[in-house]
Tab-separated table of C-alpha atoms in Angstrom:
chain	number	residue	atom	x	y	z
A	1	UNK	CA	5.911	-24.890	-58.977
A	2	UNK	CA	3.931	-27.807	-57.767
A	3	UNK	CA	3.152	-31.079	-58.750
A	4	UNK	CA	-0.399	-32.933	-58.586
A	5	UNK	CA	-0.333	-36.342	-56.134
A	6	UNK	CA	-2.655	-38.882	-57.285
A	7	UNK	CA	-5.981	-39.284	-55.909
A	8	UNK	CA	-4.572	-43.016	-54.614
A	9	UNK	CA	-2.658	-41.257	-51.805
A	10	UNK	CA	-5.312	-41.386	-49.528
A	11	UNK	CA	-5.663	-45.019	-49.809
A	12	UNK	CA	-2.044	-45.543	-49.138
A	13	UNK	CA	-2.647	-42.275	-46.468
A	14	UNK	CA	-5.765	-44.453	-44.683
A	15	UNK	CA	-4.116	-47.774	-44.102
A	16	UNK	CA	-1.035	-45.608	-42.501
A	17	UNK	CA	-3.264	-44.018	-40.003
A	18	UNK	CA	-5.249	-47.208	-39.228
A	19	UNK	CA	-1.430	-49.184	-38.755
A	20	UNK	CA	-0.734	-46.290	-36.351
A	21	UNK	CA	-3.533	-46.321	-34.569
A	22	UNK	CA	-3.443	-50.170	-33.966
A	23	UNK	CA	-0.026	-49.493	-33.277
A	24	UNK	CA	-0.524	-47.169	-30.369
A	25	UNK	CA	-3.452	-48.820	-29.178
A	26	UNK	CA	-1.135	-51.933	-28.902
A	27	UNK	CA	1.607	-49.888	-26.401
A	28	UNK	CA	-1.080	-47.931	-24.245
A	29	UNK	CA	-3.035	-50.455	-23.280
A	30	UNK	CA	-0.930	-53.482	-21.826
A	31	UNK	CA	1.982	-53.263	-19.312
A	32	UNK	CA	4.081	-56.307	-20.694
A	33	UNK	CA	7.410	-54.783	-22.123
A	34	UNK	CA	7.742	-57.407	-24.357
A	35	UNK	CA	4.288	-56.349	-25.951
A	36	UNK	CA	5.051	-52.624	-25.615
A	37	UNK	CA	8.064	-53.483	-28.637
A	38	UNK	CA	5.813	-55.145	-30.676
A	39	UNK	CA	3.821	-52.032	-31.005
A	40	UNK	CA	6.788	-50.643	-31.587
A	41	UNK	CA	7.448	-52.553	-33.976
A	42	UNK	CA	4.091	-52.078	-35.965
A	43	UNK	CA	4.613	-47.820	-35.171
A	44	UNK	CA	7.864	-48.378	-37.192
A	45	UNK	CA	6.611	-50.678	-40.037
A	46	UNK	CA	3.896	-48.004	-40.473
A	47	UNK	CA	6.194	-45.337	-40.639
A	48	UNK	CA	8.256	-48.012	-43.295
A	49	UNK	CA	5.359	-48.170	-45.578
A	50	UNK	CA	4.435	-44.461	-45.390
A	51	UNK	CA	8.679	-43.467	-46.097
A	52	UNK	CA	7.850	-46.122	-49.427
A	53	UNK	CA	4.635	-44.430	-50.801
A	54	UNK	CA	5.876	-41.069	-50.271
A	55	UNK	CA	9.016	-42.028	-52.284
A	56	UNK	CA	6.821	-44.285	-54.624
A	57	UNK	CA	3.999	-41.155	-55.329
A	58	UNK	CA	7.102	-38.025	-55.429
A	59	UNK	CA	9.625	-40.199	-57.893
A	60	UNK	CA	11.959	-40.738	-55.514
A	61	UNK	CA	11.781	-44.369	-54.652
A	62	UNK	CA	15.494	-44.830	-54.532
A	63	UNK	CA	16.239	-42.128	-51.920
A	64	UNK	CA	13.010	-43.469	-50.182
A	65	UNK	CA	14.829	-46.971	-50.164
A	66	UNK	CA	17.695	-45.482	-48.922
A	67	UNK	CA	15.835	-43.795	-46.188
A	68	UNK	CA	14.193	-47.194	-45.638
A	69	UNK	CA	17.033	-49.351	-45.446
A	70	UNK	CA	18.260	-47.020	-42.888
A	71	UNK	CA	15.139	-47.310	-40.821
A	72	UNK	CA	15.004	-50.886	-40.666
A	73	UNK	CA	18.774	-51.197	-39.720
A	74	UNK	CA	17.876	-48.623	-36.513
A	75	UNK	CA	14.691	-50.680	-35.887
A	76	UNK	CA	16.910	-54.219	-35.423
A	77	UNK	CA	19.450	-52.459	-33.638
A	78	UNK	CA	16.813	-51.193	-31.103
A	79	UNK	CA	14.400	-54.078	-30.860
A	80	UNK	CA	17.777	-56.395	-30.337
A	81	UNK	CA	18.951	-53.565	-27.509
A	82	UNK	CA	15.293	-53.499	-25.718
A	83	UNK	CA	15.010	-57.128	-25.916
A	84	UNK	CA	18.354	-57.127	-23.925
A	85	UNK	CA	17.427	-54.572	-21.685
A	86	UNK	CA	13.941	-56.626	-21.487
A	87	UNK	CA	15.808	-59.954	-20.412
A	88	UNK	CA	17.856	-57.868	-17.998
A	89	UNK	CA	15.295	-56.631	-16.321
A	90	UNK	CA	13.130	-59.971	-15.777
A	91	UNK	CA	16.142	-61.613	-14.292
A	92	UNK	CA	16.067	-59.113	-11.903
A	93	UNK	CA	12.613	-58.713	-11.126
A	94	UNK	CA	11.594	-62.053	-12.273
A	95	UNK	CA	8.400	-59.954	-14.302
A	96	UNK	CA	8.381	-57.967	-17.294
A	97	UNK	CA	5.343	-55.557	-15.789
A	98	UNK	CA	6.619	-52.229	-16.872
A	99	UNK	CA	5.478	-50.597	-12.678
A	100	UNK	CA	8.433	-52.327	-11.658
A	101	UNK	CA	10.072	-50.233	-13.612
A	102	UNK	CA	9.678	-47.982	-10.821
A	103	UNK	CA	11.898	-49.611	-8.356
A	104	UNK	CA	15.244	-49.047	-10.791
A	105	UNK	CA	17.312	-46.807	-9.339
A	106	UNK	CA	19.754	-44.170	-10.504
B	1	UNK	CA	-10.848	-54.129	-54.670
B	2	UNK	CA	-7.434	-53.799	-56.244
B	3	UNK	CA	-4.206	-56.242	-55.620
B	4	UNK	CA	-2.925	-53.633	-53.194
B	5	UNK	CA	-5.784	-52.796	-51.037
B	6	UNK	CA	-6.297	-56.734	-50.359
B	7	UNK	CA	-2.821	-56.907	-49.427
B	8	UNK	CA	-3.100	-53.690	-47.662
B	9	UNK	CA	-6.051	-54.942	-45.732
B	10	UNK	CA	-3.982	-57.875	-44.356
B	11	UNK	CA	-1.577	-56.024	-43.355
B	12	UNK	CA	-3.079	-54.204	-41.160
B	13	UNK	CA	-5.376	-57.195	-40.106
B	14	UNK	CA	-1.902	-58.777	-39.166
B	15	UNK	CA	-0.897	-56.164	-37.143
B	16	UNK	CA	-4.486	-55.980	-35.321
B	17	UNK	CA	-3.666	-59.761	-34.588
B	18	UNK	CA	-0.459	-58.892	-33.162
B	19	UNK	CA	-2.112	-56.516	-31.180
B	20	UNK	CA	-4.946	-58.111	-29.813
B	21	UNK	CA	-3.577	-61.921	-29.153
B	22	UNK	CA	-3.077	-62.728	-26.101
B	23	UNK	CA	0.199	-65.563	-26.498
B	24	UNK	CA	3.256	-63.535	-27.399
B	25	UNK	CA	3.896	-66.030	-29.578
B	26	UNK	CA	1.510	-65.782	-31.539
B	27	UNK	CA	1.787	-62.005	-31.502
B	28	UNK	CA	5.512	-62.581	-32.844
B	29	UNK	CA	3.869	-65.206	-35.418
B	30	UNK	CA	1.649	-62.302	-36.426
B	31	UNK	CA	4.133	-59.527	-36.725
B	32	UNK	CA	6.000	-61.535	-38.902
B	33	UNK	CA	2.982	-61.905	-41.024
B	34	UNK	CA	3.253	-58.240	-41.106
B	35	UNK	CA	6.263	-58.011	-41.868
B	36	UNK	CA	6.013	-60.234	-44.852
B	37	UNK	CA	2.520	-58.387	-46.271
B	38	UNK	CA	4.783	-55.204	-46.048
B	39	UNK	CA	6.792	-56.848	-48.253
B	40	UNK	CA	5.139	-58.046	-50.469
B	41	UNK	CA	3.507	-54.033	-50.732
B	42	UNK	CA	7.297	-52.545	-51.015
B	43	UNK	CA	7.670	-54.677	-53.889
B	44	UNK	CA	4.409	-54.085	-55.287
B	45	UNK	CA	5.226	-50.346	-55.095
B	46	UNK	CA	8.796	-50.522	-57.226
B	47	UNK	CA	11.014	-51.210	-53.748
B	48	UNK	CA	12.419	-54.135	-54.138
B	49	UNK	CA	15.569	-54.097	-51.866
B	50	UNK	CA	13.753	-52.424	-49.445
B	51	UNK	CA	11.273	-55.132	-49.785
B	52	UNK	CA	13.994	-58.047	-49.375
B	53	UNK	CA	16.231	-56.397	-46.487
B	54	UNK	CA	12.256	-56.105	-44.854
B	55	UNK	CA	11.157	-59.415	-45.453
B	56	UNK	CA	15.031	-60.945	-44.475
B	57	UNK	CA	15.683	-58.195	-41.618
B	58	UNK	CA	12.219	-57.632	-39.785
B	59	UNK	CA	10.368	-60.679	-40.362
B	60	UNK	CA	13.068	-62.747	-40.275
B	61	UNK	CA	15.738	-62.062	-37.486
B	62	UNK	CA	13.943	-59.831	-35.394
B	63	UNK	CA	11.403	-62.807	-35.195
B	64	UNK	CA	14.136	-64.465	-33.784
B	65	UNK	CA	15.136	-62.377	-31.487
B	66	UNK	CA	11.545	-62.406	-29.903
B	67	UNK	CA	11.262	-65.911	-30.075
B	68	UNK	CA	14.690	-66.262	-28.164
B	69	UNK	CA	13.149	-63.975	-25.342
B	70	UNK	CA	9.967	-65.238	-25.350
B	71	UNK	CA	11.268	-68.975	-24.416
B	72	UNK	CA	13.797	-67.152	-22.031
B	73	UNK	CA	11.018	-65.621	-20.014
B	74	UNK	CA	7.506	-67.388	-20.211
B	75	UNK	CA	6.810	-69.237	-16.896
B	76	UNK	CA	2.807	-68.750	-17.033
B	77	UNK	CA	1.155	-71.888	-16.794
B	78	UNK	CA	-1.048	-72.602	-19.946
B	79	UNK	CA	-4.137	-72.701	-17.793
B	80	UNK	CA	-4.219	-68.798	-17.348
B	81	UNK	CA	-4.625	-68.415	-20.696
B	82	UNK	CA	-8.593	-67.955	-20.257
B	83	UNK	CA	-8.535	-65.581	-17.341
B	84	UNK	CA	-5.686	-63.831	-19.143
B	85	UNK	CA	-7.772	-63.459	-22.611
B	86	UNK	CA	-10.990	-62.430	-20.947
B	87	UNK	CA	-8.700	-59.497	-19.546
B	88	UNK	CA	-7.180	-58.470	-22.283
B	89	UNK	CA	-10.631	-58.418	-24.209
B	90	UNK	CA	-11.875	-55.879	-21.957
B	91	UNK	CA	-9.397	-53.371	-23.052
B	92	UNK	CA	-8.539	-54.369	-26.558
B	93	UNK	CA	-12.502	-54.990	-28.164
B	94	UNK	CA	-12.803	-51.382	-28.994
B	95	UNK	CA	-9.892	-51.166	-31.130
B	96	UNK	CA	-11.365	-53.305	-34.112
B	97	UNK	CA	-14.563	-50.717	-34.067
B	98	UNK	CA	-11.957	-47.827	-33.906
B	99	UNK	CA	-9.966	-48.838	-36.918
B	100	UNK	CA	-13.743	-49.799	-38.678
B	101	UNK	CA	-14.730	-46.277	-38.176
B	102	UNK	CA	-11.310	-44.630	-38.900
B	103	UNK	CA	-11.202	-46.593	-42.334
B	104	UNK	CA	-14.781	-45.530	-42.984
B	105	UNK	CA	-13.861	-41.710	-42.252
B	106	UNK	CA	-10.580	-41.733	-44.218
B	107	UNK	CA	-12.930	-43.390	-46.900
B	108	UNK	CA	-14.639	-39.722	-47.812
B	109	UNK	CA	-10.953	-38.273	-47.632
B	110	UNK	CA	-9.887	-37.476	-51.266
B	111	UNK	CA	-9.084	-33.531	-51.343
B	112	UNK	CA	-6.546	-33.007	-54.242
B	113	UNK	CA	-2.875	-32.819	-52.900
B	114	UNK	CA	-0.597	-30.709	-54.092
B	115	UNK	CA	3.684	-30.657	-53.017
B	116	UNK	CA	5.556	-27.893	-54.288
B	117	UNK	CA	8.745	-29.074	-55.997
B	118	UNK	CA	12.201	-27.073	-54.929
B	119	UNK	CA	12.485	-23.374	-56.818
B	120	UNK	CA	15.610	-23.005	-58.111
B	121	UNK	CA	18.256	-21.417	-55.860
B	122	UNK	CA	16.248	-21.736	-53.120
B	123	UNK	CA	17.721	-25.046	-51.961
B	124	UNK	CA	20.728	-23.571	-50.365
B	125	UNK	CA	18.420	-22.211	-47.642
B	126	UNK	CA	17.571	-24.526	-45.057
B	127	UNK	CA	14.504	-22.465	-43.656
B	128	UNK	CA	13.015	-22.593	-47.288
B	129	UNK	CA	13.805	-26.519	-47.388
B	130	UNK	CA	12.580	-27.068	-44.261
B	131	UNK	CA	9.532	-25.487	-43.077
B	132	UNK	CA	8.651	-24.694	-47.202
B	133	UNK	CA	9.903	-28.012	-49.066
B	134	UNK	CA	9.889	-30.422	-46.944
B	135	UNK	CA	6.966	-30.444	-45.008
B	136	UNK	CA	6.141	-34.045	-45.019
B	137	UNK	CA	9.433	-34.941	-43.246
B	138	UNK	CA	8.357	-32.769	-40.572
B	139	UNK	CA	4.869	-34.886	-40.083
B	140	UNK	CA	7.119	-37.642	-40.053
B	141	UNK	CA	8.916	-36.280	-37.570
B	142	UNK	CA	6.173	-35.275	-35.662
B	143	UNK	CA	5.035	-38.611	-35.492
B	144	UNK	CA	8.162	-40.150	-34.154
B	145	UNK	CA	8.322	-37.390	-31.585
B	146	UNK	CA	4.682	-38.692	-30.948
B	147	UNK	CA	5.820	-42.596	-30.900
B	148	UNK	CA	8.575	-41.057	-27.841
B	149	UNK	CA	5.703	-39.790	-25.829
B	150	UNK	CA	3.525	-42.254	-25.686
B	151	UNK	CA	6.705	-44.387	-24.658
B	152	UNK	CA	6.943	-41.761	-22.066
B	153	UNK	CA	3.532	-42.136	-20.685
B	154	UNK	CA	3.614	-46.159	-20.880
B	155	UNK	CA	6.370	-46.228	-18.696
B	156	UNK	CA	4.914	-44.087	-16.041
B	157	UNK	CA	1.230	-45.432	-16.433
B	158	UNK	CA	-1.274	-45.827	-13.223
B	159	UNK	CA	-1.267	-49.366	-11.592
B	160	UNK	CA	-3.729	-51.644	-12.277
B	161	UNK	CA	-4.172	-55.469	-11.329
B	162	UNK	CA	-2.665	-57.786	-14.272
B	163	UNK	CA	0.196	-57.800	-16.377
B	164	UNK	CA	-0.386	-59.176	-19.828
């Protein structure tokens, strides 16, 4: 038993790919840490939006809510952590370059 | 153009912003803009406590939590700003062509899509849900495992000369 998705998923399917892709593009290509977690940050709202059409297209927006509610607690609770982690580090290497990353030890 | 492609379509031009600007702050302006036009879709789509925690949550205290670190740590004098943009343009013009040409490629996209609703009894197997049901969960999943790597690789990239 199946059911037919409407044609407007691939609309909703397009602008997911194209936040991803910015969102990669955004973390590969600089070495600032701080930067690095906001493409992060635009990964996750992709993944956010995508969680919300899938519930909104299936019927199931309020388990996709739930889902979603959950996601974005996570996503504070690790962009709150990093930035810590991020201050951390620049007080000890006065930089936030992500090669000096190398010289941690343990 | 529908209501939800124009919003859409700024919210992923907020996110390019966020990308591609070179003053963090600005990038944390912009990724609150994002967070707001994702809003502003969730509720569009039927989701609206999603949509408030989102707009209250991500675009409001993790801005703040940015803009706390940002003031703790920028030292830069103002007047690298121009040698800093010209080297970020160098490795962030080709990502407005890339997006261009993705959206005009997922533009001829429109095979039907099927998902095959649970059988009954066979939820009490967790192959069937899995691998059978569910397989959308496991893209997501995918993807996340895919977000980890490239994490992975960041953090152990080749040298190069700046750090913006």
């Amino acid at each position: 038993m199946t059911i037919d998705i409407p044609q407007s998923f691939w609309l909703y399917f397009a602008f997911f790919v194209l936040l991803l892709v910015d969102g990669a593009w955004c973390m590969l290509a600089t070495y600032n840490l701080l930067r690095m977690l906001i493409g992060l940050e635009i990964l996750m709202k992709s993944v956010t939006f995508f969680l919300i059409v899938a519930g909104y297209l299936g019927h199931r927006l309020a388990l996709a809510q739930a889902m979603v509610i959950t996601v974005i607690v996570i996503e504070v609770v690790v962009v709150v952590v990093a930035a810590g982690i991020i201050l951390g580090f620049f007080r000890a290497h006065d930089s936030m370059n992500v090669r000096n990353t190398r010289n941690l030890k343990g | 153009m529908t209501l939800m492609t124009i919003l859409l379509v700024l919210l992923v031009l907020a996110g390019l912003w966020a990308s591609m600007t070179t003053l963090l702050l600005r990038a944390t302006i912009a990724l609150a803009l994002a967070s707001a036009m994702l809003a502003v879709v969730m509720y569009t789509l039927g989701a609206t406590i999603a949509a408030v925690l989102e707009l209250s949550v991500c675009a409001g205290l993790i801005s703040v939590v940015f803009v706390s670190v940002i003031s703790l740590t920028q030292r830069k004098p103002f007047k690298d700003y121009v040698v800093r943009r010209a080297s970020r343009l160098t490795r962030f013009w080709p990502l407005p062509l890339v997006l261009v040409a993705a959206g005009v490629a997922l533009s001829f996209v429109h095979s039907p899509v099927q998902v095959a609703l649970p059988v009954p009894g066979a939820e009490g197997d967790v192959r069937v849900v899995l691998w059978n049901l569910r397989q959308l969960d496991l893209f997501g999943q995918i993807l996340i495992l895919l977000a980890g790597v490239i994490g992975v690789l960041v953090l152990f990239k080749r040298e190069s000369k700046d750090d913006n």
